[in-house]
Tab-separated table of C-alpha atoms and ligand atoms in Angstrom:
chain	number	residue	atom	x	y	z
A	1	SER	CA	19.488	-78.874	-94.055
A	2	LYS	CA	21.470	-76.495	-91.872
A	3	SER	CA	18.433	-74.605	-90.685
A	4	GLN	CA	18.643	-76.140	-87.200
A	5	LEU	CA	22.097	-74.610	-86.689
A	6	THR	CA	22.760	-71.179	-85.254
A	7	TYR	CA	23.883	-68.346	-87.482
A	8	GLY	CA	27.119	-68.330	-85.489
A	9	ALA	CA	27.788	-71.978	-86.304
A	10	ARG	CA	26.921	-71.422	-89.949
A	11	ALA	CA	29.205	-68.364	-90.054
A	12	GLN	CA	32.103	-70.528	-88.913
A	13	SER	CA	31.605	-73.405	-91.302
A	14	HIS	CA	30.286	-71.703	-94.446
A	15	PRO	CA	32.592	-71.980	-97.493
A	16	ASN	CA	31.425	-68.654	-98.942
A	17	PRO	CA	33.005	-65.513	-97.384
A	18	LEU	CA	29.973	-63.312	-98.010
A	19	ALA	CA	27.633	-65.884	-96.426
A	20	ARG	CA	29.971	-65.966	-93.427
A	21	LYS	CA	29.753	-62.200	-93.206
A	22	LEU	CA	25.967	-62.286	-93.498
A	23	PHE	CA	25.611	-64.780	-90.661
A	24	GLN	CA	28.108	-62.830	-88.538
A	25	VAL	CA	26.114	-59.643	-88.992
A	26	ALA	CA	22.888	-61.462	-88.080
A	27	GLU	CA	24.468	-62.912	-84.959
A	28	GLU	CA	26.065	-59.629	-83.861
A	29	LYS	CA	22.945	-57.551	-84.386
A	30	LYS	CA	20.449	-60.239	-83.414
A	31	SER	CA	18.581	-59.499	-86.598
A	32	ASN	CA	17.535	-61.522	-89.618
A	33	VAL	CA	15.613	-58.621	-91.111
A	34	THR	CA	16.169	-57.325	-94.608
A	35	VAL	CA	14.301	-54.120	-95.151
A	36	SER	CA	13.118	-53.610	-98.686
A	37	ALA	CA	13.609	-49.851	-98.945
A	38	ASP	CA	11.364	-49.296	-101.959
A	39	VAL	CA	11.317	-45.504	-101.773
A	40	THR	CA	11.872	-43.218	-104.725
A	41	THR	CA	14.309	-40.508	-103.619
A	42	THR	CA	17.867	-40.643	-102.301
A	43	LYS	CA	16.903	-38.621	-99.245
A	44	GLU	CA	14.182	-41.093	-98.266
A	45	LEU	CA	16.494	-44.042	-98.897
A	46	LEU	CA	19.366	-42.683	-96.826
A	47	ASP	CA	17.025	-41.510	-94.114
A	48	LEU	CA	15.489	-44.991	-93.828
A	49	ALA	CA	18.906	-46.647	-93.931
A	50	ASP	CA	20.159	-44.463	-91.100
A	51	ARG	CA	17.075	-44.813	-88.900
A	52	LEU	CA	16.539	-48.549	-89.470
A	53	GLY	CA	20.224	-49.451	-89.766
A	54	PRO	CA	20.664	-50.602	-86.161
A	55	TYR	CA	17.837	-53.168	-86.463
A	56	ILE	CA	18.533	-54.786	-89.815
A	57	ALA	CA	21.076	-57.185	-91.299
A	58	VAL	CA	20.579	-56.188	-94.929
A	59	ILE	CA	19.085	-53.305	-96.859
A	60	LYS	CA	17.465	-54.255	-100.148
A	61	THR	CA	17.287	-51.628	-102.858
A	62	HIS	CA	15.518	-51.194	-106.174
A	63	ILE	CA	18.046	-48.584	-107.200
A	64	ASP	CA	16.336	-47.988	-110.566
A	65	ILE	CA	13.198	-46.594	-108.909
A	66	LEU	CA	15.073	-43.593	-107.509
A	67	SER	CA	14.266	-40.374	-109.350
A	68	ASP	CA	17.564	-38.750	-108.384
A	69	PHE	CA	20.198	-41.504	-108.396
A	70	SER	CA	23.775	-40.207	-108.321
A	71	GLN	CA	27.178	-41.011	-106.867
A	72	ALA	CA	25.924	-39.380	-103.656
A	73	THR	CA	23.315	-42.143	-103.367
A	74	ILE	CA	25.987	-44.806	-103.384
A	75	ASP	CA	28.466	-42.941	-101.197
A	76	GLY	CA	25.704	-42.264	-98.680
A	77	LEU	CA	24.456	-45.839	-98.672
A	78	ASN	CA	27.951	-47.205	-98.249
A	79	ALA	CA	28.775	-44.856	-95.405
A	80	LEU	CA	25.618	-46.033	-93.624
A	81	ALA	CA	26.404	-49.693	-94.340
A	82	GLN	CA	29.735	-49.146	-92.556
A	83	LYS	CA	28.200	-47.138	-89.740
A	84	HIS	CA	25.461	-49.664	-88.975
A	85	ASN	CA	27.122	-52.875	-90.189
A	86	PHE	CA	24.562	-54.035	-92.744
A	87	LEU	CA	24.959	-55.489	-96.227
A	88	ILE	CA	23.455	-54.116	-99.437
A	89	PHE	CA	21.268	-56.280	-101.679
A	90	GLU	CA	20.267	-54.768	-105.036
A	91	ASP	CA	17.077	-56.515	-106.139
A	92	ARG	CA	17.796	-56.139	-109.866
A	93	LYS	CA	16.459	-59.583	-110.856
A	94	PHE	CA	18.787	-60.008	-113.810
A	95	ILE	CA	17.152	-62.074	-116.546
A	96	ASP	CA	18.907	-61.997	-119.911
A	97	ILE	CA	21.735	-63.490	-121.933
A	98	GLY	CA	25.165	-63.426	-120.309
A	99	ASN	CA	26.576	-60.665	-122.500
A	100	THR	CA	23.747	-58.316	-121.548
A	101	VAL	CA	23.660	-59.033	-117.829
A	102	GLN	CA	27.398	-58.408	-117.512
A	103	LYS	CA	26.847	-54.885	-118.825
A	104	GLN	CA	23.782	-54.364	-116.650
A	105	TYR	CA	25.671	-55.553	-113.582
A	106	HIS	CA	28.942	-53.720	-114.138
A	107	ASN	CA	28.273	-50.704	-116.338
A	108	GLY	CA	25.561	-48.204	-117.112
A	109	THR	CA	24.447	-45.427	-114.812
A	110	LEU	CA	23.991	-47.714	-111.837
A	111	ARG	CA	27.286	-49.659	-111.741
A	112	ILE	CA	25.662	-52.185	-109.429
A	113	SER	CA	28.734	-54.402	-109.087
A	114	GLU	CA	30.649	-51.581	-107.380
A	115	TRP	CA	28.393	-51.287	-104.381
A	116	ALA	CA	25.899	-54.180	-104.067
A	117	HIS	CA	27.188	-57.079	-101.987
A	118	ILE	CA	24.240	-59.221	-103.007
A	119	ILE	CA	22.306	-59.363	-106.258
A	120	ASN	CA	19.646	-61.739	-107.551
A	121	CYS	CA	18.759	-63.271	-110.881
A	122	SER	CA	16.253	-65.527	-112.513
A	123	VAL	CA	17.556	-68.710	-114.121
A	124	LEU	CA	14.986	-68.513	-116.912
A	125	PRO	CA	17.805	-67.847	-119.436
A	126	GLY	CA	19.694	-70.967	-118.266
A	127	GLU	CA	22.870	-71.367	-116.241
A	128	GLY	CA	24.884	-69.017	-118.460
A	129	ILE	CA	23.425	-66.084	-116.574
A	130	VAL	CA	25.070	-67.273	-113.372
A	131	GLU	CA	28.389	-67.918	-115.115
A	132	ALA	CA	28.290	-64.400	-116.620
A	133	LEU	CA	27.493	-62.636	-113.345
A	134	ALA	CA	30.114	-64.715	-111.510
A	135	GLN	CA	32.776	-63.703	-114.048
A	136	THR	CA	32.006	-60.041	-113.537
A	137	ALA	CA	31.961	-60.359	-109.756
A	138	GLN	CA	35.289	-62.139	-109.726
A	139	SER	CA	37.138	-60.096	-112.329
A	140	THR	CA	37.339	-56.751	-110.583
A	141	ASP	CA	38.353	-55.114	-107.338
A	142	PHE	CA	35.556	-52.928	-106.137
A	143	PRO	CA	35.944	-49.650	-104.248
A	144	TYR	CA	33.754	-50.701	-101.320
A	145	GLY	CA	35.171	-54.195	-100.755
A	146	SER	CA	35.023	-57.134	-103.052
A	147	GLU	CA	32.864	-59.876	-101.548
A	148	ARG	CA	29.966	-60.516	-103.900
A	149	GLY	CA	27.171	-63.078	-103.913
A	150	LEU	CA	24.098	-64.067	-105.861
A	151	LEU	CA	20.662	-65.218	-104.781
A	152	ILE	CA	18.724	-67.221	-107.329
A	153	LEU	CA	15.085	-66.191	-107.552
A	154	ALA	CA	13.702	-69.729	-107.257
A	155	GLU	CA	10.095	-68.900	-106.382
A	156	MET	CA	7.943	-65.790	-106.302
A	157	THR	CA	5.382	-64.535	-103.846
A	158	SER	CA	2.939	-63.117	-106.361
A	159	LYS	CA	-0.350	-64.786	-107.161
A	160	GLY	CA	-0.126	-67.167	-110.115
A	161	SER	CA	3.688	-67.237	-110.060
A	162	LEU	CA	5.152	-69.495	-112.742
A	163	ALA	CA	8.398	-69.915	-110.775
A	164	THR	CA	7.473	-73.401	-109.603
A	165	GLY	CA	8.165	-77.037	-110.436
A	166	THR	CA	10.957	-77.567	-112.946
A	167	TYR	CA	11.948	-73.884	-112.798
A	168	THR	CA	12.476	-74.153	-109.051
A	169	SER	CA	14.376	-77.431	-109.298
A	170	ALA	CA	16.563	-75.995	-112.068
A	171	SER	CA	17.346	-73.137	-109.656
A	172	VAL	CA	18.672	-75.704	-107.188
A	173	ASP	CA	20.632	-77.570	-109.895
A	174	ILE	CA	22.335	-74.353	-110.996
A	175	ALA	CA	22.998	-73.151	-107.448
A	176	ARG	CA	24.829	-76.426	-106.812
A	177	LYS	CA	27.073	-75.829	-109.832
A	178	TYR	CA	28.242	-72.375	-108.652
A	179	PRO	CA	28.750	-72.728	-104.904
A	180	SER	CA	31.424	-70.054	-104.655
A	181	PHE	CA	29.123	-67.344	-106.031
A	182	VAL	CA	25.562	-68.474	-105.268
A	183	LEU	CA	24.683	-67.766	-101.637
A	184	GLY	CA	21.258	-69.322	-101.866
A	185	PHE	CA	17.762	-68.421	-102.915
A	186	VAL	CA	14.951	-65.981	-102.785
A	187	SER	CA	12.213	-68.497	-102.095
A	188	THR	CA	9.257	-69.098	-99.828
A	189	ARG	CA	10.839	-72.130	-98.133
A	190	SER	CA	14.078	-74.063	-97.861
A	191	LEU	CA	14.768	-75.938	-101.090
A	192	GLY	CA	17.184	-78.615	-99.888
A	193	GLU	CA	14.586	-81.319	-100.429
A	194	VAL	CA	13.653	-80.271	-103.957
A	195	GLU	CA	14.466	-82.878	-106.586
A	196	SER	CA	17.702	-81.960	-108.347
A	197	THR	CA	19.953	-83.419	-111.021
A	198	GLU	CA	22.974	-82.263	-108.995
A	199	ALA	CA	24.015	-84.042	-105.834
A	200	PRO	CA	24.367	-81.737	-102.842
A	201	ALA	CA	27.962	-80.997	-101.874
A	202	GLN	CA	29.023	-82.117	-98.442
A	203	GLY	CA	28.217	-79.333	-96.004
A	204	GLU	CA	25.957	-77.513	-98.486
A	205	ASP	CA	24.340	-74.546	-96.773
A	206	PHE	CA	22.133	-72.389	-98.976
A	207	VAL	CA	20.912	-69.153	-97.447
A	208	VAL	CA	17.171	-68.621	-97.810
A	209	PHE	CA	15.745	-65.117	-98.145
A	210	THR	CA	11.967	-65.027	-97.947
A	211	THR	CA	10.051	-61.973	-98.994
A	212	GLY	CA	6.370	-61.171	-98.782
A	213	VAL	CA	6.628	-60.777	-94.999
A	214	ASN	CA	4.086	-58.495	-93.372
A	215	LEU	CA	2.464	-58.481	-89.933
A	216	SER	CA	-0.517	-56.303	-90.738
A	217	SER	CA	-1.649	-57.340	-94.223
A	218	LYS	CA	-2.442	-60.522	-96.171
A	219	GLY	CA	-1.561	-59.053	-99.555
A	220	ASP	CA	-2.021	-56.115	-101.892
A	221	LYS	CA	-4.295	-55.349	-104.840
A	222	LEU	CA	-1.635	-56.342	-107.371
A	223	GLY	CA	-1.174	-59.970	-106.381
A	224	GLN	CA	1.405	-59.739	-103.609
A	225	GLN	CA	0.815	-62.435	-100.957
A	226	TYR	CA	2.097	-62.102	-97.385
A	227	GLN	CA	3.023	-64.330	-94.518
A	228	THR	CA	4.294	-63.541	-91.021
A	229	PRO	CA	7.916	-63.700	-89.831
A	230	GLN	CA	7.051	-66.813	-87.803
A	231	SER	CA	5.600	-68.661	-90.755
A	232	ALA	CA	8.444	-67.683	-93.106
A	233	ILE	CA	11.126	-68.764	-90.640
A	234	GLY	CA	9.215	-71.929	-89.829
A	235	ARG	CA	9.334	-72.820	-93.538
A	236	GLY	CA	13.086	-72.316	-93.670
A	237	ALA	CA	13.743	-68.600	-94.187
A	238	ASP	CA	17.087	-67.486	-92.796
A	239	PHE	CA	16.414	-63.844	-93.612
A	240	ILE	CA	12.995	-62.224	-93.843
A	241	ILE	CA	12.431	-59.392	-96.290
A	242	SER	CA	9.824	-56.778	-95.506
A	243	GLY	CA	9.080	-53.621	-97.427
A	244	ARG	CA	5.781	-51.849	-96.830
A	245	GLY	CA	5.277	-53.658	-93.521
A	246	ILE	CA	8.199	-51.576	-92.245
A	247	TYR	CA	8.709	-48.443	-94.336
A	248	ALA	CA	5.004	-47.684	-94.764
A	249	ALA	CA	4.185	-48.249	-91.081
A	250	ALA	CA	3.146	-45.238	-89.019
A	251	ASP	CA	6.474	-45.560	-87.189
A	252	PRO	CA	9.046	-47.398	-89.346
A	253	VAL	CA	11.593	-47.601	-86.524
A	254	GLU	CA	9.093	-49.270	-84.200
A	255	ALA	CA	8.040	-51.588	-87.019
A	256	ALA	CA	11.649	-52.542	-87.756
A	257	LYS	CA	12.172	-53.366	-84.080
A	258	GLN	CA	9.004	-55.461	-84.072
A	259	TYR	CA	10.048	-57.474	-87.153
A	260	GLN	CA	13.527	-57.824	-85.681
A	261	GLN	CA	12.169	-59.198	-82.436
A	262	GLN	CA	9.666	-61.552	-84.036
A	263	GLY	CA	12.161	-62.739	-86.612
A	264	TRP	CA	14.767	-63.366	-83.953
A	265	GLU	CA	12.390	-65.207	-81.633
A	266	ALA	CA	11.217	-67.443	-84.477
A	267	TYR	CA	14.854	-68.179	-85.340
A	268	LEU	CA	15.702	-69.001	-81.708
A	269	ALA	CA	12.703	-71.320	-81.556
A	270	ARG	CA	13.846	-73.052	-84.744
A	271	VAL	CA	17.384	-73.667	-83.551
A	272	GLY	CA	16.099	-74.691	-80.132
A	273	ALA	CA	17.980	-71.985	-78.259
B	1	6AU	O1	6.999	-56.116	-98.496
B	1	6AU	P1	6.610	-55.518	-99.848
B	1	6AU	O2	5.466	-56.240	-100.495
B	1	6AU	O3	6.388	-54.041	-99.772
B	1	6AU	O4	7.890	-55.660	-100.783
B	1	6AU	C1	8.413	-56.900	-101.172
B	1	6AU	C2	9.718	-56.703	-101.902
B	1	6AU	C3	9.594	-55.919	-103.201
B	1	6AU	C4	9.588	-56.982	-104.283
B	1	6AU	O5	10.186	-56.498	-105.468
B	1	6AU	C5	10.414	-58.111	-103.661
B	1	6AU	O6	10.270	-57.986	-102.248
B	1	6AU	N1	10.010	-59.499	-104.033
B	1	6AU	C6	10.950	-60.440	-104.508
B	1	6AU	C7	12.389	-60.279	-104.429
B	1	6AU	C8	13.023	-59.806	-103.242
B	1	6AU	O7	13.134	-60.705	-105.280
B	1	6AU	C9	10.533	-61.678	-104.979
B	1	6AU	C10	9.180	-62.046	-104.847
B	1	6AU	O8	8.801	-63.147	-105.185
B	1	6AU	N2	8.313	-61.160	-104.280
B	1	6AU	C11	8.695	-59.909	-103.854
B	1	6AU	O9	7.859	-59.176	-103.322
B	1	6AU	O10	10.752	-55.089	-103.324
């Protein structure tokens, strides 16, 4: 696995342009934090993005939970992504036949493909979902720049998750078949050692996003389970995702700085710097 290498080294050698960008941003900002901005109005979203922007590498949205989504949401988010140099990850968790996910990704009210650098999907429908999303990502020039990448949701943090075993190994198999579009995984650990029917390509370097990161809570009443930045990064996370731990803190800016610092120190310890 490449998890002993610095983000800078991985940025230089990675075959995927969006992964290179992601590692460059992390290195420049000394941050591996993705804030999960699960707020429900455009004002709150843009306000968080502007205040937390300096401390994060990626903002993760659930754009369909906004009560007032409009073009202003996307223009505002993109302006802040430029201003603060972060990437946008829409956590849509596509899970359907190819024909449907292409429409959900590209069309509709949300037009996710136009503005989200990163999306995620489940491979429950089989590998056709990845093929379909890849076709859409590669077939169009987008107004805010055209690098697009996919994270496969290989595991889940919720209690009793069924995304285990053969589902998780199928996630790895499929990721290996679409290296130019699949950046890596949303998972609780690095998956390089998982049994797979596909041989790893030489220089394979999947990016691991681990969610369920929280410094002040062990979980919620609906089955969410948390770990700390240190534990997530120790298990192979390259980017830590935190929602309520940051945006619901008494001072979200201070919280973002704290997750940034702890995430960065855990990363430095891992790469032996
Ligand atoms: O830190 P929280 O618990 O407030 O938010 C965690 C965020 C939420 C979830 O929808 C998402 O991470 N998530 C995911 C993702 C990112 O795909 C997968 C998972 O297994 N667990 C999880 O919480 O926006």
